[in-house]
Coordinates of C-alpha atoms in Angstrom, one line a residue:
X1 CA -13.7 -7.2 18.3
X2 CA -14.4 -3.5 19.0
X3 CA -16.0 -1.3 16.4
X4 CA -16.1 2.5 16.1
X5 CA -19.8 2.4 16.9
X6 CA -18.8 1.3 20.4
X7 CA -17.2 4.7 21.1
X8 CA -18.8 8.0 21.9
X9 CA -18.6 9.2 18.3
X10 CA -21.4 11.2 16.5
X11 CA -23.4 8.9 14.3
X12 CA -22.5 11.0 11.2
X13 CA -18.8 10.3 11.8
X14 CA -19.5 6.5 12.3
X15 CA -21.4 6.5 9.0
X16 CA -18.6 8.3 7.2
X17 CA -16.1 5.7 8.6
X18 CA -18.4 2.9 7.4
X19 CA -18.6 4.5 4.0
X20 CA -14.8 4.4 3.8
X21 CA -14.8 0.7 4.9
X22 CA -13.5 1.4 8.3
X23 CA -15.3 -0.4 11.1
X24 CA -12.7 -1.7 13.5
X25 CA -10.1 0.6 15.2
X26 CA -6.4 -0.1 15.3
X27 CA -4.8 -0.8 18.7
X28 CA -3.6 2.8 19.2
X29 CA -7.1 4.0 18.4
X30 CA -8.9 1.6 20.7
X31 CA -6.4 2.5 23.5
X32 CA -6.5 6.3 23.2
X33 CA -10.1 7.1 22.1
X34 CA -11.7 6.8 25.6
X35 CA -9.2 9.3 27.0
X36 CA -9.1 11.7 24.1
X37 CA -12.9 11.8 23.7
X38 CA -13.1 12.5 27.5
X39 CA -10.9 15.6 27.0
X40 CA -7.7 14.2 28.5
X41 CA -4.2 15.2 27.3
X42 CA -2.7 12.2 25.6
X43 CA 0.9 11.2 24.6
X44 CA 0.7 8.6 21.8
X45 CA 3.8 6.6 21.0
X46 CA 4.0 4.3 18.0
X47 CA 5.6 3.9 14.6
X48 CA 4.2 5.3 11.4
X49 CA 1.4 3.2 10.0
X50 CA 0.0 2.3 13.4
X51 CA -3.2 4.4 12.8
X52 CA -2.2 7.6 14.7
X53 CA -3.8 10.0 12.3
X54 CA -7.3 8.7 12.9
X55 CA -6.5 8.4 16.6
X56 CA -6.4 12.2 16.8
X57 CA -8.7 13.0 13.9
X58 CA -11.7 11.4 15.6
X59 CA -11.5 13.2 19.0
X60 CA -10.7 16.5 17.2
X61 CA -13.7 16.5 15.0
X62 CA -16.0 15.1 17.7
X63 CA -15.0 17.8 20.2
X64 CA -15.8 20.6 17.7
X65 CA -19.0 19.0 16.4
X66 CA -20.8 19.0 19.7
X67 CA -24.1 17.1 20.5
X68 CA -25.9 18.6 17.6
X69 CA -24.1 16.1 15.3
X70 CA -26.8 13.6 16.4
X71 CA -24.5 11.1 17.8
X72 CA -23.9 9.4 21.2
X73 CA -21.9 11.5 23.5
X74 CA -19.8 10.8 26.6
X75 CA -21.9 9.7 29.6
X76 CA -20.3 12.2 32.0
X77 CA -22.0 15.5 32.8
X78 CA -20.7 18.0 30.2
X79 CA -23.1 20.8 31.0
X80 CA -21.3 22.0 34.2
X81 CA -19.1 25.0 33.9
X82 CA -15.4 24.1 33.3
X83 CA -13.4 24.0 36.5
X84 CA -9.9 25.4 36.6
X85 CA -7.4 23.1 35.0
X86 CA -5.8 22.0 38.2
X87 CA -9.1 20.8 39.6
X88 CA -10.4 18.8 36.6
X89 CA -9.3 15.7 34.9
X90 CA -11.1 16.4 31.6
X91 CA -10.2 19.9 30.6
X92 CA -12.7 22.0 28.6
X93 CA -15.1 19.1 28.2
X94 CA -17.9 21.6 28.5
X95 CA -17.1 22.4 24.8
X96 CA -19.0 19.3 23.8
X97 CA -22.2 20.7 25.2
X98 CA -22.3 23.6 22.8
X99 CA -24.0 23.5 19.5
X100 CA -21.6 23.3 16.6
X101 CA -20.5 26.6 15.3
X102 CA -18.5 27.8 12.4
X103 CA -15.2 29.5 13.3
X104 CA -15.1 33.2 12.7
X105 CA -12.7 34.3 10.0
X106 CA -9.1 33.8 11.2
X107 CA -10.1 32.2 14.5
X108 CA -9.8 28.4 14.1
X109 CA -10.8 26.1 16.9
X110 CA -8.4 23.2 16.3
X111 CA -4.8 23.1 15.3
X112 CA -2.7 20.2 14.0
X113 CA 1.1 20.8 13.7
X114 CA 3.2 18.5 11.5
X115 CA 6.6 18.6 9.9
X116 CA 6.1 18.4 6.1
X117 CA 3.7 19.6 3.4
X118 CA 3.0 16.0 2.3
X119 CA 2.0 15.0 5.7
X120 CA -0.2 18.0 6.1
X121 CA -2.0 17.1 2.9
X122 CA -2.5 13.5 4.0
X123 CA -3.7 14.5 7.5
X124 CA -6.2 16.8 5.8
X125 CA -7.3 13.9 3.5
X126 CA -8.2 11.9 6.6
X127 CA -9.8 14.7 8.6
X128 CA -11.7 16.6 5.9
X129 CA -14.4 14.0 5.1
X130 CA -15.0 13.5 8.8
X131 CA -15.3 17.2 9.4
X132 CA -17.6 17.7 6.4
X133 CA -19.9 15.0 7.8
X134 CA -20.7 17.2 10.8
X135 CA -20.5 20.6 9.0
X136 CA -16.9 21.6 9.8
X137 CA -14.3 23.0 7.5
X138 CA -10.5 22.3 7.3
X139 CA -7.6 24.0 5.6
X140 CA -3.9 23.3 5.2
X141 CA -1.1 25.9 5.8
X142 CA 2.5 25.3 4.6
X143 CA 5.2 27.0 2.5
X144 CA 6.3 26.4 -1.0
X145 CA 3.0 27.7 -2.4
X146 CA 1.3 31.1 -2.6
X147 CA -0.3 32.1 0.7
X148 CA -3.3 33.8 -0.9
X149 CA -5.5 30.6 -0.9
X150 CA -4.6 29.9 2.6
X151 CA -5.5 33.4 3.8
X152 CA -8.8 33.2 2.0
X153 CA -9.6 29.9 3.6
X154 CA -8.9 31.3 7.0
X155 CA -11.0 34.3 6.4
X156 CA -13.9 32.1 5.2
X157 CA -13.8 30.5 8.7
X158 CA -11.7 27.3 8.8
X159 CA -12.5 25.3 11.9
X160 CA -9.5 23.0 11.8
X161 CA -6.1 24.1 10.6
X162 CA -3.4 21.6 9.6
X163 CA -0.1 23.5 9.4
X164 CA 3.6 23.3 9.2
X165 CA 5.3 25.6 11.7
X166 CA 7.2 28.0 9.4
X167 CA 4.3 29.2 7.2
X168 CA 2.0 29.3 10.2
X169 CA 4.3 31.6 12.1
X170 CA 4.4 33.8 8.9
X171 CA 0.7 34.1 8.9
X172 CA 0.5 34.7 12.6
X173 CA 2.9 37.6 12.2
X174 CA 0.7 39.0 9.4
X175 CA -2.3 38.7 11.7
X176 CA -4.1 36.5 9.2
X177 CA -5.2 34.3 12.1
X178 CA -5.1 34.1 15.9
X179 CA -4.9 31.0 18.1
X180 CA -6.8 32.3 21.1
X181 CA -9.9 30.2 20.2
X182 CA -8.0 26.9 19.9
X183 CA -9.8 24.2 21.9
X184 CA -7.6 21.2 20.9
X185 CA -4.0 21.1 19.6
X186 CA -2.3 18.1 18.1
X187 CA 1.5 17.7 17.6
X188 CA 2.0 14.9 15.0
X189 CA 5.4 13.3 14.4
X190 CA 6.9 15.6 17.0
X191 CA 10.2 13.8 16.9
X192 CA 10.5 14.5 13.1
X193 CA 9.8 18.2 13.8
X194 CA 12.6 18.1 16.3
X195 CA 15.0 16.4 13.8
X196 CA 14.2 19.3 11.4
X197 CA 14.9 22.0 13.9
X198 CA 11.3 23.1 14.2
X199 CA 10.9 22.9 18.0
X200 CA 11.6 26.6 18.8
X201 CA 8.9 27.5 16.4
X202 CA 6.6 24.9 17.8
X203 CA 7.1 26.3 21.3
X204 CA 6.3 29.8 20.1
X205 CA 3.1 28.6 18.5
X206 CA 2.1 26.5 21.5
X207 CA 2.6 29.6 23.7
X208 CA -0.1 31.3 21.7
X209 CA -2.7 28.6 22.3
X210 CA -4.9 28.7 25.5
X211 CA -3.3 26.8 28.3
X212 CA -6.6 25.1 29.2
X213 CA -7.1 23.6 25.8
X214 CA -6.7 19.9 25.2
X215 CA -3.3 18.8 23.8
X216 CA -2.4 15.5 22.0
X217 CA 1.1 14.7 21.1
X218 CA 2.1 11.8 18.9
X219 CA 5.7 10.8 18.4
X220 CA 7.7 7.6 17.6
X221 CA 10.4 8.6 20.2
X222 CA 11.0 11.2 22.9
X223 CA 14.4 12.2 21.6
X224 CA 15.9 15.6 20.8
X225 CA 13.7 17.7 23.1
X226 CA 10.3 16.1 22.5
X227 CA 10.3 15.2 26.2
X228 CA 10.5 18.9 26.9
X229 CA 7.4 19.5 24.9
X230 CA 5.6 16.8 26.9
X231 CA 6.6 18.3 30.2
X232 CA 5.9 21.9 29.2
X233 CA 2.6 21.7 27.3
X234 CA 0.8 18.4 28.3
X235 CA -1.0 18.3 31.7
X236 CA -1.1 15.0 33.4
X237 CA -1.1 13.2 30.0
X238 CA -2.2 9.6 29.6
X239 CA 0.4 7.6 27.6
X240 CA -0.6 5.0 25.0
X241 CA 2.1 3.1 23.2
X242 CA 1.9 0.5 20.4
X243 CA 5.1 -1.2 19.1
X244 CA 8.4 -0.1 20.4
X245 CA 9.6 2.9 18.6
X246 CA 13.0 1.3 17.9
X247 CA 11.9 -2.3 17.2
X248 CA 11.3 -3.7 13.7
X249 CA 7.8 -4.7 12.7
X250 CA 7.2 -8.4 12.9
X251 CA 5.4 -8.4 9.5
X252 CA 8.5 -6.9 7.8
X253 CA 11.0 -9.1 6.1
X254 CA 14.5 -7.7 5.5
X255 CA 17.1 -8.6 2.8
X256 CA 20.7 -7.5 2.5
X257 CA 21.9 -7.9 -1.1
X258 CA 25.5 -7.3 -2.2
X259 CA 26.6 -6.6 -5.7
X260 CA 30.1 -6.3 -7.3
X261 CA 30.0 -2.9 -8.8
X262 CA 27.8 0.1 -9.9
X263 CA 26.8 -1.5 -13.2
X264 CA 25.5 -4.6 -11.4
X265 CA 23.7 -2.5 -8.9
X266 CA 21.9 -0.6 -11.7
X267 CA 20.8 -3.8 -13.3
X268 CA 19.6 -5.2 -10.0
X269 CA 17.6 -2.0 -9.2
X270 CA 15.9 -2.1 -12.6
X271 CA 14.9 -5.8 -12.0
X272 CA 13.6 -5.2 -8.5
X273 CA 11.5 -2.2 -9.8
X274 CA 9.8 -4.2 -12.5
X275 CA 7.1 -5.9 -10.5
X276 CA 3.4 -5.1 -10.5
X277 CA 3.1 -4.0 -6.9
X278 CA 3.9 -0.6 -5.5
X279 CA 7.5 -0.1 -4.4
X280 CA 9.5 2.9 -3.0
X281 CA 13.2 3.3 -3.9
X282 CA 15.3 5.5 -1.6
X283 CA 18.4 7.4 -2.7
X284 CA 20.6 9.7 -0.8
X285 CA 20.5 12.7 -3.2
X286 CA 17.9 14.7 -5.1
X287 CA 19.9 14.3 -8.3
X288 CA 20.1 10.5 -7.8
X289 CA 16.3 10.3 -7.3
X290 CA 15.6 12.3 -10.4
X291 CA 18.1 10.4 -12.5
X292 CA 16.9 7.0 -11.4
X293 CA 13.2 7.8 -12.0
X294 CA 14.1 9.0 -15.5
X295 CA 16.1 5.8 -16.2
X296 CA 13.3 3.5 -15.1
X297 CA 10.7 5.4 -17.1
X298 CA 12.9 5.2 -20.2
X299 CA 13.3 1.4 -19.5
X300 CA 9.5 1.0 -19.6
X301 CA 8.9 1.1 -15.9
X302 CA 6.7 4.1 -15.0
X303 CA 8.4 5.9 -12.1
X304 CA 8.1 9.3 -10.4
X305 CA 10.5 11.1 -8.2
X306 CA 10.0 13.0 -4.9
X307 CA 12.6 15.3 -3.5
X308 CA 13.2 18.8 -2.3
X309 CA 14.0 20.3 -5.7
X310 CA 10.4 19.8 -6.9
X311 CA 7.8 22.5 -6.6
X312 CA 4.8 21.8 -4.4
X313 CA 2.6 21.2 -7.5
X314 CA 5.1 18.7 -9.0
X315 CA 5.3 16.9 -5.6
X316 CA 1.5 16.6 -5.4
X317 CA 1.2 15.4 -9.0
X318 CA 3.9 12.8 -8.6
X319 CA 2.6 11.5 -5.3
X320 CA -0.9 11.3 -6.8
X321 CA 0.5 9.3 -9.7
X322 CA 2.0 6.9 -7.3
X323 CA -1.0 6.7 -5.0
X324 CA -3.4 6.1 -7.9
X325 CA -1.2 3.4 -9.5
X326 CA -0.4 5.4 -12.6
X327 CA 3.2 4.9 -11.6
X328 CA 4.1 1.8 -9.5
X329 CA 7.5 3.1 -8.5
X330 CA 8.3 6.1 -6.4
X331 CA 12.0 7.2 -6.2
X332 CA 12.5 9.4 -3.2
X333 CA 15.0 11.0 -0.9
X334 CA 14.5 11.0 2.8
X335 CA 11.8 13.6 2.5
X336 CA 9.4 10.7 2.0
X337 CA 10.8 8.6 4.8
X338 CA 8.5 10.4 7.2
X339 CA 4.9 11.4 6.6
X340 CA 4.3 9.8 3.2
X341 CA 1.4 7.5 3.9
X342 CA 0.5 5.3 0.9
X343 CA -1.3 2.1 1.4
X344 CA -0.2 -1.3 0.0
X345 CA 3.5 -0.6 -0.6
X346 CA 4.9 -4.1 -0.9
X347 CA 8.6 -3.4 -1.3
X348 CA 11.0 -0.7 0.0
X349 CA 14.4 -0.7 -1.6
X350 CA 17.4 1.2 -0.1
X351 CA 19.2 1.9 -3.3
X352 CA 21.6 4.0 -1.3
X353 CA 21.9 2.8 2.3
X354 CA 21.0 5.5 4.7
X355 CA 23.5 7.3 6.9
X356 CA 22.1 6.1 10.2
X357 CA 19.8 3.5 11.7
X358 CA 16.9 5.8 12.5
X359 CA 16.6 6.7 8.8
X360 CA 16.6 3.0 8.0
X361 CA 13.7 2.4 10.2
X362 CA 11.7 5.4 9.0
X363 CA 12.4 4.5 5.3
X364 CA 11.4 0.9 5.9
X365 CA 8.3 2.0 7.7
X366 CA 6.7 2.9 4.3
X367 CA 5.8 -0.8 4.1
X368 CA 4.2 -3.3 6.5
X369 CA 1.7 -0.7 7.5
X370 CA -1.5 -1.2 9.4
X371 CA -0.9 -4.9 10.0
X372 CA 0.0 -5.8 6.4
X373 CA 3.2 -7.6 5.4
X374 CA 6.1 -5.9 3.7
X375 CA 9.6 -6.5 2.4
X376 CA 12.7 -4.3 2.7
X377 CA 15.8 -4.7 0.5
X378 CA 19.1 -3.0 1.2
X379 CA 21.6 -2.9 -1.7
X380 CA 25.3 -2.5 -1.0
X381 CA 28.5 -2.7 -3.0
X382 CA 31.3 -4.7 -1.4
X383 CA 33.0 -1.7 0.1
X384 CA 29.8 -0.8 1.9
X385 CA 29.1 -4.1 3.6
X386 CA 30.7 -3.4 6.9
X387 CA 28.9 0.0 7.3
X388 CA 25.5 -1.6 6.5
X389 CA 26.2 -4.4 9.0
X390 CA 26.8 -1.8 11.7
X391 CA 23.7 0.2 10.7
X392 CA 21.5 -2.9 10.9
X393 CA 22.9 -3.9 14.3
X394 CA 21.8 -0.5 15.7
X395 CA 18.4 -0.9 14.0
X396 CA 18.1 -4.4 15.6
X397 CA 17.7 -5.9 12.2
X398 CA 18.9 -9.4 11.5
X399 CA 19.7 -9.9 7.8
X400 CA 22.8 -11.6 6.5
X401 CA 24.5 -10.2 3.4
X402 CA 24.0 -12.2 0.3
X403 CA 25.9 -11.8 -3.0
X404 CA 23.4 -11.8 -5.9
X405 CA 23.1 -11.0 -9.6
X406 CA 19.9 -9.7 -11.3
X407 CA 19.0 -13.3 -12.2
X408 CA 19.5 -14.8 -8.7
X409 CA 16.4 -16.9 -7.5
X410 CA 16.0 -14.6 -4.5
X411 CA 15.8 -11.6 -6.7
X412 CA 13.2 -13.3 -8.9
X413 CA 11.1 -14.1 -5.8
X414 CA 11.3 -10.4 -4.6
X415 CA 10.2 -9.1 -8.0
X416 CA 7.0 -11.2 -8.0
X417 CA 4.8 -10.9 -10.9
X418 CA 6.4 -8.7 -13.6
X419 CA 4.6 -5.7 -15.0
X420 CA 4.4 -5.2 -18.8
X421 CA 6.9 -2.7 -20.0
X422 CA 5.3 0.6 -21.1
X423 CA 6.8 2.7 -23.8
X424 CA 7.3 6.2 -22.4
X425 CA 4.8 8.7 -23.8
X426 CA 5.7 12.2 -25.0
X427 CA 4.3 13.6 -21.8
X428 CA 6.4 11.3 -19.6
X429 CA 9.5 12.1 -21.5
X430 CA 8.9 15.8 -21.8
X431 CA 11.3 16.6 -19.0
X432 CA 14.2 14.8 -20.6
X433 CA 13.2 16.3 -24.0
X434 CA 13.3 19.8 -22.6
X435 CA 16.6 19.2 -20.9
X436 CA 18.1 17.8 -24.1
X437 CA 16.9 20.8 -26.1
X438 CA 18.2 23.2 -23.5
X439 CA 21.6 21.5 -23.5
X440 CA 21.6 21.7 -27.3
X441 CA 20.8 25.4 -27.2
X442 CA 23.6 26.0 -24.7
X443 CA 26.1 24.0 -26.8
X444 CA 25.2 25.6 -30.2
X445 CA 24.6 29.1 -29.0
X446 CA 27.7 29.4 -26.8
X447 CA 30.7 27.6 -28.2
X448 CA 33.0 30.1 -26.5
X449 CA 31.7 30.5 -23.0
X450 CA 35.0 32.0 -21.9
X451 CA 34.7 34.8 -24.4
X452 CA 31.1 35.3 -23.6
X453 CA 32.0 35.9 -20.0
X454 CA 34.5 38.6 -21.0
X455 CA 31.7 40.3 -23.0
X456 CA 29.3 40.6 -20.1
X457 CA 28.0 44.1 -19.7
X458 CA 26.3 46.4 -17.3
X459 CA 26.0 44.4 -14.2
X460 CA 22.4 43.8 -13.3
X461 CA 21.2 44.3 -16.8
X462 CA 23.0 41.2 -17.8
X463 CA 21.4 39.0 -15.2
X464 CA 18.7 36.8 -16.6
X465 CA 15.8 35.7 -14.4
X466 CA 15.6 32.0 -15.0
X467 CA 11.9 31.9 -14.1
X468 CA 11.0 34.7 -16.4
X469 CA 12.2 33.1 -19.5
X470 CA 10.0 30.1 -18.8
X471 CA 7.2 31.7 -20.7
X472 CA 9.2 31.5 -23.8
X473 CA 9.8 27.8 -23.4
X474 CA 7.5 25.0 -24.4
X475 CA 7.4 21.8 -22.4
X476 CA 8.5 19.8 -25.4
X477 CA 11.8 21.6 -25.4
X478 CA 12.9 24.3 -27.7
X479 CA 11.3 26.0 -30.6
X480 CA 13.0 25.2 -33.9
X481 CA 14.9 22.4 -32.3
X482 CA 16.2 24.4 -29.4
X483 CA 18.5 27.1 -30.3
X484 CA 19.6 28.5 -33.7
X485 CA 23.2 29.2 -33.7
X486 CA 24.0 32.3 -35.8
X487 CA 27.7 32.1 -36.4
X488 CA 28.1 31.0 -32.8
X489 CA 26.4 34.1 -31.9
X490 CA 23.0 33.2 -31.5
X491 CA 19.5 33.6 -31.8
X492 CA 18.1 31.1 -29.5
X493 CA 14.3 30.8 -29.6
X494 CA 12.3 28.9 -27.0
X495 CA 15.4 27.2 -25.8
X496 CA 16.2 30.5 -25.2
X497 CA 17.9 33.6 -26.1
X498 CA 14.9 35.7 -25.3
X499 CA 16.2 37.0 -22.1
X500 CA 13.4 39.1 -20.5
X501 CA 14.7 39.3 -17.0
X502 CA 17.2 42.0 -17.4
X503 CA 17.5 42.7 -21.1
X504 CA 20.6 40.7 -21.6
X505 CA 22.7 43.1 -23.6
X506 CA 26.1 41.7 -24.1
X507 CA 28.7 43.8 -25.8
X508 CA 32.0 42.1 -26.3
X509 CA 34.2 43.5 -29.0
X510 CA 31.6 44.7 -31.5
X511 CA 28.9 42.1 -31.0
X512 CA 25.6 43.3 -29.7
X513 CA 22.8 40.9 -28.8
X514 CA 19.6 42.7 -28.1
X515 CA 16.8 40.5 -26.7
X516 CA 17.6 37.7 -29.0
X517 CA 17.6 39.9 -32.1
X518 CA 21.2 39.3 -32.5
X519 CA 22.7 42.1 -34.4
X520 CA 26.3 41.2 -34.8
X521 CA 28.6 43.9 -36.0
X522 CA 32.3 43.5 -36.6
X523 CA 34.4 45.5 -39.0
X524 CA 31.5 46.5 -41.1
X525 CA 30.0 43.1 -41.4
X526 CA 26.4 43.2 -40.2
X527 CA 24.3 40.2 -39.4
X528 CA 20.7 41.3 -39.0
X529 CA 17.7 39.1 -38.1
X530 CA 19.6 35.9 -38.8
X531 CA 20.0 36.2 -42.6
X532 CA 22.2 33.4 -43.9
X533 CA 24.6 35.7 -45.7
X534 CA 24.9 37.9 -42.6
X535 CA 25.6 35.0 -40.4
X536 CA 28.3 33.7 -42.7
X537 CA 30.0 37.1 -42.9
X538 CA 29.8 37.6 -39.1
X539 CA 31.2 34.2 -38.5
X540 CA 34.0 34.8 -40.9
X541 CA 35.1 37.9 -39.1
X542 CA 34.9 36.3 -35.7
X543 CA 32.5 38.7 -34.1
X544 CA 30.0 36.0 -33.3
X545 CA 32.3 34.5 -30.7
X546 CA 31.4 37.3 -28.4
X547 CA 27.6 36.6 -28.2
X548 CA 25.1 35.8 -25.6
X549 CA 26.1 32.4 -24.2
X550 CA 24.3 33.6 -21.2
X551 CA 21.0 33.8 -23.1
X552 CA 21.4 30.3 -24.4
X553 CA 22.1 29.0 -21.0
X554 CA 19.1 30.9 -19.8
X555 CA 17.0 28.9 -22.3
X556 CA 18.4 25.7 -20.9
X557 CA 17.3 26.7 -17.5
X558 CA 13.9 27.7 -18.8
X559 CA 13.4 24.5 -20.7
X560 CA 14.3 22.5 -17.6
X561 CA 12.0 24.7 -15.4
X562 CA 9.0 24.3 -17.8
X563 CA 9.2 20.6 -18.0
X564 CA 10.4 19.7 -14.5
X565 CA 7.9 21.8 -12.5
X566 CA 10.4 24.3 -11.3
X567 CA 12.3 24.5 -8.1
X568 CA 11.6 25.9 -4.7
X569 CA 9.8 23.0 -3.0
X570 CA 11.5 21.5 0.0

């Protein structure tokens, strides 16, 4: 069996691979490394989990490291001046003869383009230790987070940039970096970038890189314009394929389970999620993923969600909890069907069957990775059976539908060893606590939303910035139990009637609510600061009905934001 030491890799990189317990390459690595290390353009085709990341990480780092990395190099003469591209088979291989150098600020030497933030982070996790072993630096560039750290890393001299197209184009337009020094460009999961509509941006970025640079493209398929990228940007590429892009993995077992109704489905999902091994549950909607993760956690099965409504920080925390084993269950939308590479996922469950067969294959590809076995379960109600059958035919999956209950022997075998139920901690349930408190504040502080709407005043001054009130909200929910209702009119603290994003002055009838201070005036009755007598008098005279429901609703949003990590991640 071949080992990494057999290839023309620097000894420091081989040592780092050994430290990670990696000694033998996967088939896509064995097949492509001789060509990529020699400077050839390469088209790599294979499903996720086949080892593609390391297949391009090794030649990228080796090319930039140069011979000073104290490792064996290719046997061909690399000291001769580079010939024009049309006259050479190994473009820019002379770069290997130079001593390693740090990139000047904003002038990276290698670029990896990928479709999602999660994939960018995981590619970086693979490349960074290899790069450090030979004195190179990496950075990631993607949206959903402040760009200041990314700009600082570029100015410090990042050698290898792993980027999503959108934010990279933003920084290019701001002249935070240039691509004229790029020696090697990698397009990873090009078909997924095409599915997401990123190809126009990818082409604009590729047009900024030197034509004589080395290009590596990895894709499961050549659909949706990926073949155009190959023809336009790869020069005489060598193609290496492992596993048909559309064929199922031999080590993957598929089950098609049918239940009577939604209640039976809920019970079945809870049972299947209760094992000790890692499992990923897929839903069609963000709300469904969030709700299911919450239900499982409350049932004693630690679960985290992953979907487009989470901030980048929340995504990373949840993915880390799943990767580390703190949570054995990840409930995700199709955002995780591509690019989420977590080892040892034993079971993938299609809680909601996907819309088309490609999504089925990509979801299922989270298990049976790198030669390991894996199991895929699709759950359908009786009215979905025909649609799921058609989907599986297109995916070339053979799995007969089986009617089951949560106590069916097949279900028991799929669960495996059961994990001990864990009582949710305060931290784990803080999101639901904050949501409950916020809902309570909205209910108590605004019993007459219709009247409150009539009392809206002064246009923009009445608009509350949901994010700004987050500072008044504690993660546990709401101060003083959420919202104090003052005759329906409302001083809501922490849950929220401190509306700082616009002043929130609502004048309806005679009621004036100023920043939560709630002075309610009606017919001479004044309620100041929330005194009990004032509240009763104001309530009696009905002025409190025209109070700041908006402020209380703002508290609900703030409580939800504080606990849930916010919105804005896609």
